[in-house]
mmCIF file of C-alpha atoms and ligand atoms in Angstrom:
data_model
loop_
_atom_site.group_PDB
_atom_site.id
_atom_site.type_symbol
_atom_site.label_atom_id
_atom_site.label_comp_id
_atom_site.label_asym_id
_atom_site.label_seq_id
_atom_site.Cartn_x
_atom_site.Cartn_y
_atom_site.Cartn_z
ATOM 1 C CA MET D 9 85.081 111.270 129.731
ATOM 2 C CA LYS D 10 86.607 111.727 126.421
ATOM 3 C CA HIS D 11 85.000 109.630 123.651
ATOM 4 C CA ILE D 12 86.701 106.977 121.950
ATOM 5 C CA ALA D 13 86.712 107.253 118.028
ATOM 6 C CA VAL D 14 87.914 104.257 116.062
ATOM 7 C CA ALA D 15 88.461 105.205 112.327
ATOM 8 C CA VAL D 16 88.435 102.267 109.817
ATOM 9 C CA ASP D 17 89.296 102.608 106.040
ATOM 10 C CA GLY D 18 89.710 100.232 103.112
ATOM 11 C CA PRO D 19 88.628 99.043 99.758
ATOM 12 C CA ALA D 20 85.527 97.637 98.881
ATOM 13 C CA GLY D 21 84.825 93.989 100.266
ATOM 14 C CA ALA D 22 87.671 94.121 102.933
ATOM 15 C CA GLY D 23 85.272 93.264 105.497
ATOM 16 C CA LYS D 24 85.191 96.630 107.031
ATOM 17 C CA SER D 25 81.599 96.774 107.907
ATOM 18 C CA SER D 26 81.189 93.296 109.085
ATOM 19 C CA VAL D 27 84.157 93.384 111.645
ATOM 20 C CA SER D 28 83.405 96.928 112.624
ATOM 21 C CA LYS D 29 79.898 96.022 113.513
ATOM 22 C CA ALA D 30 80.906 92.934 115.487
ATOM 23 C CA VAL D 31 83.516 94.740 117.478
ATOM 24 C CA ALA D 32 81.134 97.714 118.192
ATOM 25 C CA LYS D 33 78.527 95.307 119.446
ATOM 26 C CA ASP D 34 80.820 93.694 121.933
ATOM 27 C CA LEU D 35 82.384 97.115 123.046
ATOM 28 C CA GLY D 36 79.022 98.780 123.265
ATOM 29 C CA TYR D 37 80.089 101.336 120.710
ATOM 30 C CA THR D 38 78.130 102.893 118.057
ATOM 31 C CA TYR D 39 78.731 101.537 114.638
ATOM 32 C CA ILE D 40 78.736 104.235 111.679
ATOM 33 C CA ASP D 41 78.743 102.934 108.127
ATOM 34 C CA THR D 42 79.663 106.062 106.043
ATOM 35 C CA GLY D 43 79.414 103.813 102.861
ATOM 36 C CA ALA D 44 75.541 103.255 103.503
ATOM 37 C CA MET D 45 75.230 107.257 103.442
ATOM 38 C CA TYR D 46 76.895 107.483 100.050
ATOM 39 C CA ARG D 47 74.818 104.548 98.798
ATOM 40 C CA CYS D 48 71.508 106.667 100.035
ATOM 41 C CA VAL D 49 72.522 109.606 98.092
ATOM 42 C CA ALA D 50 73.127 107.266 94.862
ATOM 43 C CA LEU D 51 69.660 105.673 95.446
ATOM 44 C CA PHE D 52 68.231 108.946 95.998
ATOM 45 C CA ALA D 53 69.629 109.918 92.404
ATOM 46 C CA ILE D 54 68.404 106.478 90.704
ATOM 47 C CA ASP D 55 64.814 106.840 92.328
ATOM 48 C CA ASN D 56 64.756 110.390 90.826
ATOM 49 C CA GLY D 57 66.004 109.639 87.417
ATOM 50 C CA ILE D 58 68.996 111.747 87.872
ATOM 51 C CA ASP D 59 71.824 110.692 85.833
ATOM 52 C CA ILE D 60 74.916 110.785 88.121
ATOM 53 C CA GLN D 61 77.351 110.849 85.291
ATOM 54 C CA THR D 62 75.836 113.545 83.037
ATOM 55 C CA ASP D 63 73.800 115.712 85.556
ATOM 56 C CA ARG D 64 75.721 116.315 88.692
ATOM 57 C CA ALA D 65 74.119 119.796 89.075
ATOM 58 C CA ALA D 66 70.574 118.177 89.435
ATOM 59 C CA LEU D 67 71.834 116.065 92.384
ATOM 60 C CA ILE D 68 73.717 118.847 94.094
ATOM 61 C CA ASN D 69 70.636 121.168 93.771
ATOM 62 C CA ARG D 70 68.597 118.442 95.586
ATOM 63 C CA LEU D 71 71.092 117.630 98.295
ATOM 64 C CA ASP D 72 68.957 119.380 101.013
ATOM 65 C CA GLU D 73 66.084 116.884 100.181
ATOM 66 C CA ILE D 74 68.236 113.873 101.305
ATOM 67 C CA LYS D 75 67.764 112.980 104.931
ATOM 68 C CA ILE D 76 69.609 109.952 106.133
ATOM 69 C CA ALA D 77 69.312 108.212 109.332
ATOM 70 C CA LEU D 78 71.157 105.074 110.715
ATOM 71 C CA LYS D 79 69.266 103.439 113.471
ATOM 72 C CA ASN D 80 69.967 100.516 115.708
ATOM 73 C CA GLU D 81 67.046 98.246 115.768
ATOM 74 C CA ASN D 82 66.692 94.969 117.534
ATOM 75 C CA ASN D 83 70.708 94.767 117.401
ATOM 76 C CA ALA D 84 70.632 95.360 113.721
ATOM 77 C CA GLN D 85 71.944 98.589 111.994
ATOM 78 C CA ARG D 86 68.972 99.889 109.613
ATOM 79 C CA VAL D 87 69.405 102.632 107.119
ATOM 80 C CA TYR D 88 66.575 105.251 106.452
ATOM 81 C CA LEU D 89 66.325 107.555 103.349
ATOM 82 C CA ASN D 90 63.633 110.040 103.762
ATOM 83 C CA ASP D 91 62.028 107.922 106.554
ATOM 84 C CA LYS D 92 61.983 104.876 104.338
ATOM 85 C CA ASP D 93 63.962 101.842 105.349
ATOM 86 C CA VAL D 94 66.311 101.096 102.492
ATOM 87 C CA SER D 95 68.646 98.640 104.286
ATOM 88 C CA GLU D 96 68.321 96.092 101.477
ATOM 89 C CA ARG D 97 68.015 98.293 98.456
ATOM 90 C CA ILE D 98 71.250 100.113 98.930
ATOM 91 C CA ARG D 99 73.164 96.740 98.709
ATOM 92 C CA ARG D 100 71.991 96.295 94.962
ATOM 93 C CA ALA D 101 75.047 96.182 92.552
ATOM 94 C CA ASP D 102 73.822 99.372 90.598
ATOM 95 C CA VAL D 103 73.688 101.395 93.840
ATOM 96 C CA SER D 104 77.193 100.204 94.747
ATOM 97 C CA VAL D 105 78.487 101.550 91.427
ATOM 98 C CA GLY D 106 76.393 104.682 91.971
ATOM 99 C CA ALA D 107 77.671 105.116 95.518
ATOM 100 C CA SER D 108 81.314 105.123 94.129
ATOM 101 C CA ASP D 109 80.192 107.530 91.290
ATOM 102 C CA VAL D 110 78.426 110.171 93.607
ATOM 103 C CA ALA D 111 81.433 109.729 95.986
ATOM 104 C CA VAL D 112 83.722 111.942 93.383
ATOM 105 C CA ILE D 113 81.360 114.842 93.647
ATOM 106 C CA PRO D 114 82.923 117.349 96.390
ATOM 107 C CA GLU D 115 79.516 118.924 97.428
ATOM 108 C CA VAL D 116 78.202 115.190 98.198
ATOM 109 C CA ARG D 117 81.315 114.554 100.344
ATOM 110 C CA ALA D 118 81.016 117.870 102.213
ATOM 111 C CA ARG D 119 77.591 117.286 103.264
ATOM 112 C CA LEU D 120 78.228 113.689 104.316
ATOM 113 C CA VAL D 121 81.346 114.617 106.037
ATOM 114 C CA GLU D 122 79.595 117.159 108.186
ATOM 115 C CA MET D 123 76.805 114.603 109.200
ATOM 116 C CA GLN D 124 79.577 112.159 110.035
ATOM 117 C CA ARG D 125 81.474 114.312 112.185
ATOM 118 C CA GLU D 126 78.075 115.394 114.169
ATOM 119 C CA MET D 127 77.484 111.663 114.658
ATOM 120 C CA ALA D 128 80.669 111.042 116.376
ATOM 121 C CA LYS D 129 80.517 113.855 118.926
ATOM 122 C CA THR D 130 78.225 112.238 121.235
ATOM 123 C CA ASP D 131 79.029 108.582 121.536
ATOM 124 C CA ASN D 132 82.139 106.116 121.336
ATOM 125 C CA VAL D 133 82.066 105.413 117.707
ATOM 126 C CA ILE D 134 83.484 102.797 115.082
ATOM 127 C CA MET D 135 83.348 104.391 111.921
ATOM 128 C CA ASP D 136 84.315 102.949 108.580
ATOM 129 C CA GLY D 137 84.772 104.256 105.043
ATOM 130 C CA ARG D 138 87.492 105.466 102.774
ATOM 131 C CA ASP D 139 88.453 108.941 104.345
ATOM 132 C CA ILE D 140 87.812 108.421 107.880
ATOM 133 C CA CYS D 141 91.651 108.421 109.319
ATOM 134 C CA ALA D 142 92.893 111.286 107.266
ATOM 135 C CA TYR D 143 89.863 113.547 106.801
ATOM 136 C CA VAL D 144 86.565 112.744 108.842
ATOM 137 C CA LEU D 145 88.126 111.967 112.253
ATOM 138 C CA PRO D 146 91.867 112.964 112.088
ATOM 139 C CA ASP D 147 91.728 112.892 115.979
ATOM 140 C CA ALA D 148 90.527 109.403 116.328
ATOM 141 C CA GLN D 149 92.522 107.448 118.961
ATOM 142 C CA VAL D 150 92.559 104.305 116.717
ATOM 143 C CA LYS D 151 93.184 104.272 113.002
ATOM 144 C CA ILE D 152 93.230 101.292 110.914
ATOM 145 C CA PHE D 153 93.429 100.558 107.164
ATOM 146 C CA LEU D 154 91.723 97.333 106.596
ATOM 147 C CA THR D 155 92.400 95.459 103.096
ATOM 148 C CA ALA D 156 92.669 92.244 101.549
ATOM 149 C CA SER D 157 93.738 91.134 97.969
ATOM 150 C CA VAL D 158 91.085 91.692 95.176
ATOM 151 C CA ASP D 159 90.513 87.864 94.889
ATOM 152 C CA ALA D 160 90.024 87.338 98.417
ATOM 153 C CA ARG D 161 87.487 90.213 98.458
ATOM 154 C CA ALA D 162 85.733 89.199 95.388
ATOM 155 C CA LYS D 163 85.473 85.721 96.880
ATOM 156 C CA ARG D 164 84.085 86.787 100.261
ATOM 157 C CA ARG D 165 81.401 88.864 98.325
ATOM 158 C CA TYR D 166 80.521 85.975 96.182
ATOM 159 C CA ASP D 167 80.206 83.461 99.204
ATOM 160 C CA GLU D 168 78.105 85.990 101.077
ATOM 161 C CA MET D 169 75.820 86.492 98.265
ATOM 162 C CA ARG D 170 75.492 82.915 97.511
ATOM 163 C CA GLY D 171 75.005 82.065 101.144
ATOM 164 C CA GLY D 172 72.062 84.716 100.987
ATOM 165 C CA GLY D 173 70.620 82.798 97.996
ATOM 166 C CA ILE D 174 71.492 85.403 95.681
ATOM 167 C CA GLU D 175 72.684 84.185 92.095
ATOM 168 C CA CYS D 176 75.877 85.785 91.267
ATOM 169 C CA ASP D 177 78.831 85.566 89.026
ATOM 170 C CA PHE D 178 82.613 85.639 90.487
ATOM 171 C CA GLU D 179 84.092 87.483 87.524
ATOM 172 C CA LYS D 180 81.392 90.064 87.564
ATOM 173 C CA ILE D 181 81.842 90.801 91.284
ATOM 174 C CA LYS D 182 85.402 90.982 90.867
ATOM 175 C CA ALA D 183 85.362 93.561 87.967
ATOM 176 C CA GLU D 184 82.919 95.538 89.934
ATOM 177 C CA ILE D 185 85.221 95.654 92.868
ATOM 178 C CA GLU D 186 88.179 96.498 90.549
ATOM 179 C CA TYR D 187 86.022 99.433 88.972
ATOM 180 C CA ARG D 188 85.411 100.822 92.732
ATOM 181 C CA ASP D 189 88.902 100.393 93.761
ATOM 182 C CA LYS D 190 90.178 102.568 90.780
ATOM 183 C CA ASN D 191 87.385 105.177 91.044
ATOM 184 C CA ASP D 192 87.713 105.545 95.002
ATOM 185 C CA SER D 193 91.530 105.551 94.588
ATOM 186 C CA SER D 194 91.802 107.876 91.776
ATOM 187 C CA ARG D 195 89.397 110.702 92.557
ATOM 188 C CA ALA D 196 90.523 114.161 93.266
ATOM 189 C CA VAL D 197 88.785 114.681 96.683
ATOM 190 C CA SER D 198 89.839 112.538 99.632
ATOM 191 C CA PRO D 199 91.012 109.466 97.407
ATOM 192 C CA LEU D 200 91.220 106.039 99.130
ATOM 193 C CA LYS D 201 94.620 105.694 100.596
ATOM 194 C CA LYS D 202 96.051 104.400 103.755
ATOM 195 C CA ALA D 203 96.911 107.365 106.289
ATOM 196 C CA ASP D 204 100.361 107.568 107.368
ATOM 197 C CA ASP D 205 99.319 107.044 110.969
ATOM 198 C CA ALA D 206 96.894 104.183 110.423
ATOM 199 C CA VAL D 207 97.671 100.511 111.065
ATOM 200 C CA LEU D 208 97.890 98.350 108.197
ATOM 201 C CA LEU D 209 95.545 95.339 108.664
ATOM 202 C CA ASP D 210 95.642 92.958 105.711
ATOM 203 C CA THR D 211 93.224 90.233 106.257
ATOM 204 C CA THR D 212 93.860 87.999 103.198
ATOM 205 C CA GLU D 213 95.007 85.128 105.210
ATOM 206 C CA LEU D 214 92.899 86.022 108.454
ATOM 207 C CA ASP D 215 89.584 84.660 109.345
ATOM 208 C CA PHE D 216 86.840 86.840 110.746
ATOM 209 C CA GLY D 217 87.577 86.018 114.589
ATOM 210 C CA GLN D 218 91.288 86.771 114.061
ATOM 211 C CA VAL D 219 90.492 90.143 112.547
ATOM 212 C CA THR D 220 88.078 91.083 115.111
ATOM 213 C CA GLU D 221 90.513 90.200 117.788
ATOM 214 C CA LYS D 222 93.022 92.203 116.322
ATOM 215 C CA MET D 223 91.030 95.184 116.324
ATOM 216 C CA LYS D 224 89.889 94.916 119.895
ATOM 217 C CA GLU D 225 93.593 94.613 120.730
ATOM 218 C CA LEU D 226 94.378 98.059 119.033
ATOM 219 C CA ILE D 227 91.537 99.359 120.887
ATOM 220 C CA ARG D 228 92.522 97.969 124.131
ATOM 221 C CA ASN D 229 96.087 99.552 123.651
ATOM 222 C CA VAL D 230 94.530 103.217 123.819
ATOM 223 C CA LEU D 231 91.943 102.656 126.856
HETATM 224 O O1 DC L 14 81.909 100.948 101.752
HETATM 225 P P1 DC L 14 80.824 100.807 100.616
HETATM 226 O O2 DC L 14 81.251 99.799 99.682
HETATM 227 O O3 DC L 14 79.472 100.699 101.378
HETATM 228 O O4 DC L 14 80.898 102.281 100.014
HETATM 229 C C1 DC L 14 80.204 102.546 98.955
HETATM 230 C C2 DC L 14 80.908 103.668 97.975
HETATM 231 O O5 DC L 14 80.998 104.892 98.635
HETATM 232 C C3 DC L 14 82.385 103.420 97.794
HETATM 233 O O6 DC L 14 82.580 102.739 96.462
HETATM 234 C C4 DC L 14 83.093 104.666 98.043
HETATM 235 C C5 DC L 14 82.264 105.445 98.833
HETATM 236 N N1 DC L 14 82.723 106.136 99.933
HETATM 237 C C6 DC L 14 83.465 106.998 99.995
HETATM 238 O O7 DC L 14 83.995 107.378 99.182
HETATM 239 N N2 DC L 14 83.882 107.358 101.259
HETATM 240 C C7 DC L 14 83.492 107.028 102.486
HETATM 241 N N3 DC L 14 83.776 107.464 103.444
HETATM 242 C C8 DC L 14 82.501 105.792 102.498
HETATM 243 C C9 DC L 14 82.210 105.297 100.870
#
């Protein structure tokens, strides 16, 4: 049987991971969060005192030391960096910005893309990121570009953080999203952009249930 691959791209805060995770769970597919992998590389740099902006060579030289594992434990995805559970730490704001910064480094991308393709070989997968449709899984049967207005994305992040009891500032969150949009869309290697053959799904006016339903419908159409 041929494996099904669902590729989901889109900007920060569009809801890619929560929607992909929910649909993967419903369909029994494996969810692969490629953003978490870039976040692990950024966390490794921060923990090892490597300045991503000024000392790319130091990070490139140590890429072999970075071991990343995405595991499903009790129905929750956990992220391991060198055998340590970093699932919460990689969500920090400095790691978000660092992830966007390490993602412009071609050597980092090459290494992570190789791992991502390997992961998609054995299971039905839903993989989300920025370059999945056009580059990582060009043969995916379903390709989706999930987006929403900057304000809607910032508001969702804000509500999510407040809901989790984290103090935050709406304007700061919006500025961070805008910084990452610009960085992710303007880099030379695999910039964020809708692939020609991806379906555009704008979620600004849709709720979570409507988006997951729409994604499942797109998947059902190719089964
Ligand atoms: O999806 P996320 O916010 O967790 O991703 C963190 C950063 O990693 C994002 O700003 C851009 C980068 N990224 C990327 O360049 N390519 C991917 N496939 C996934 C993430």
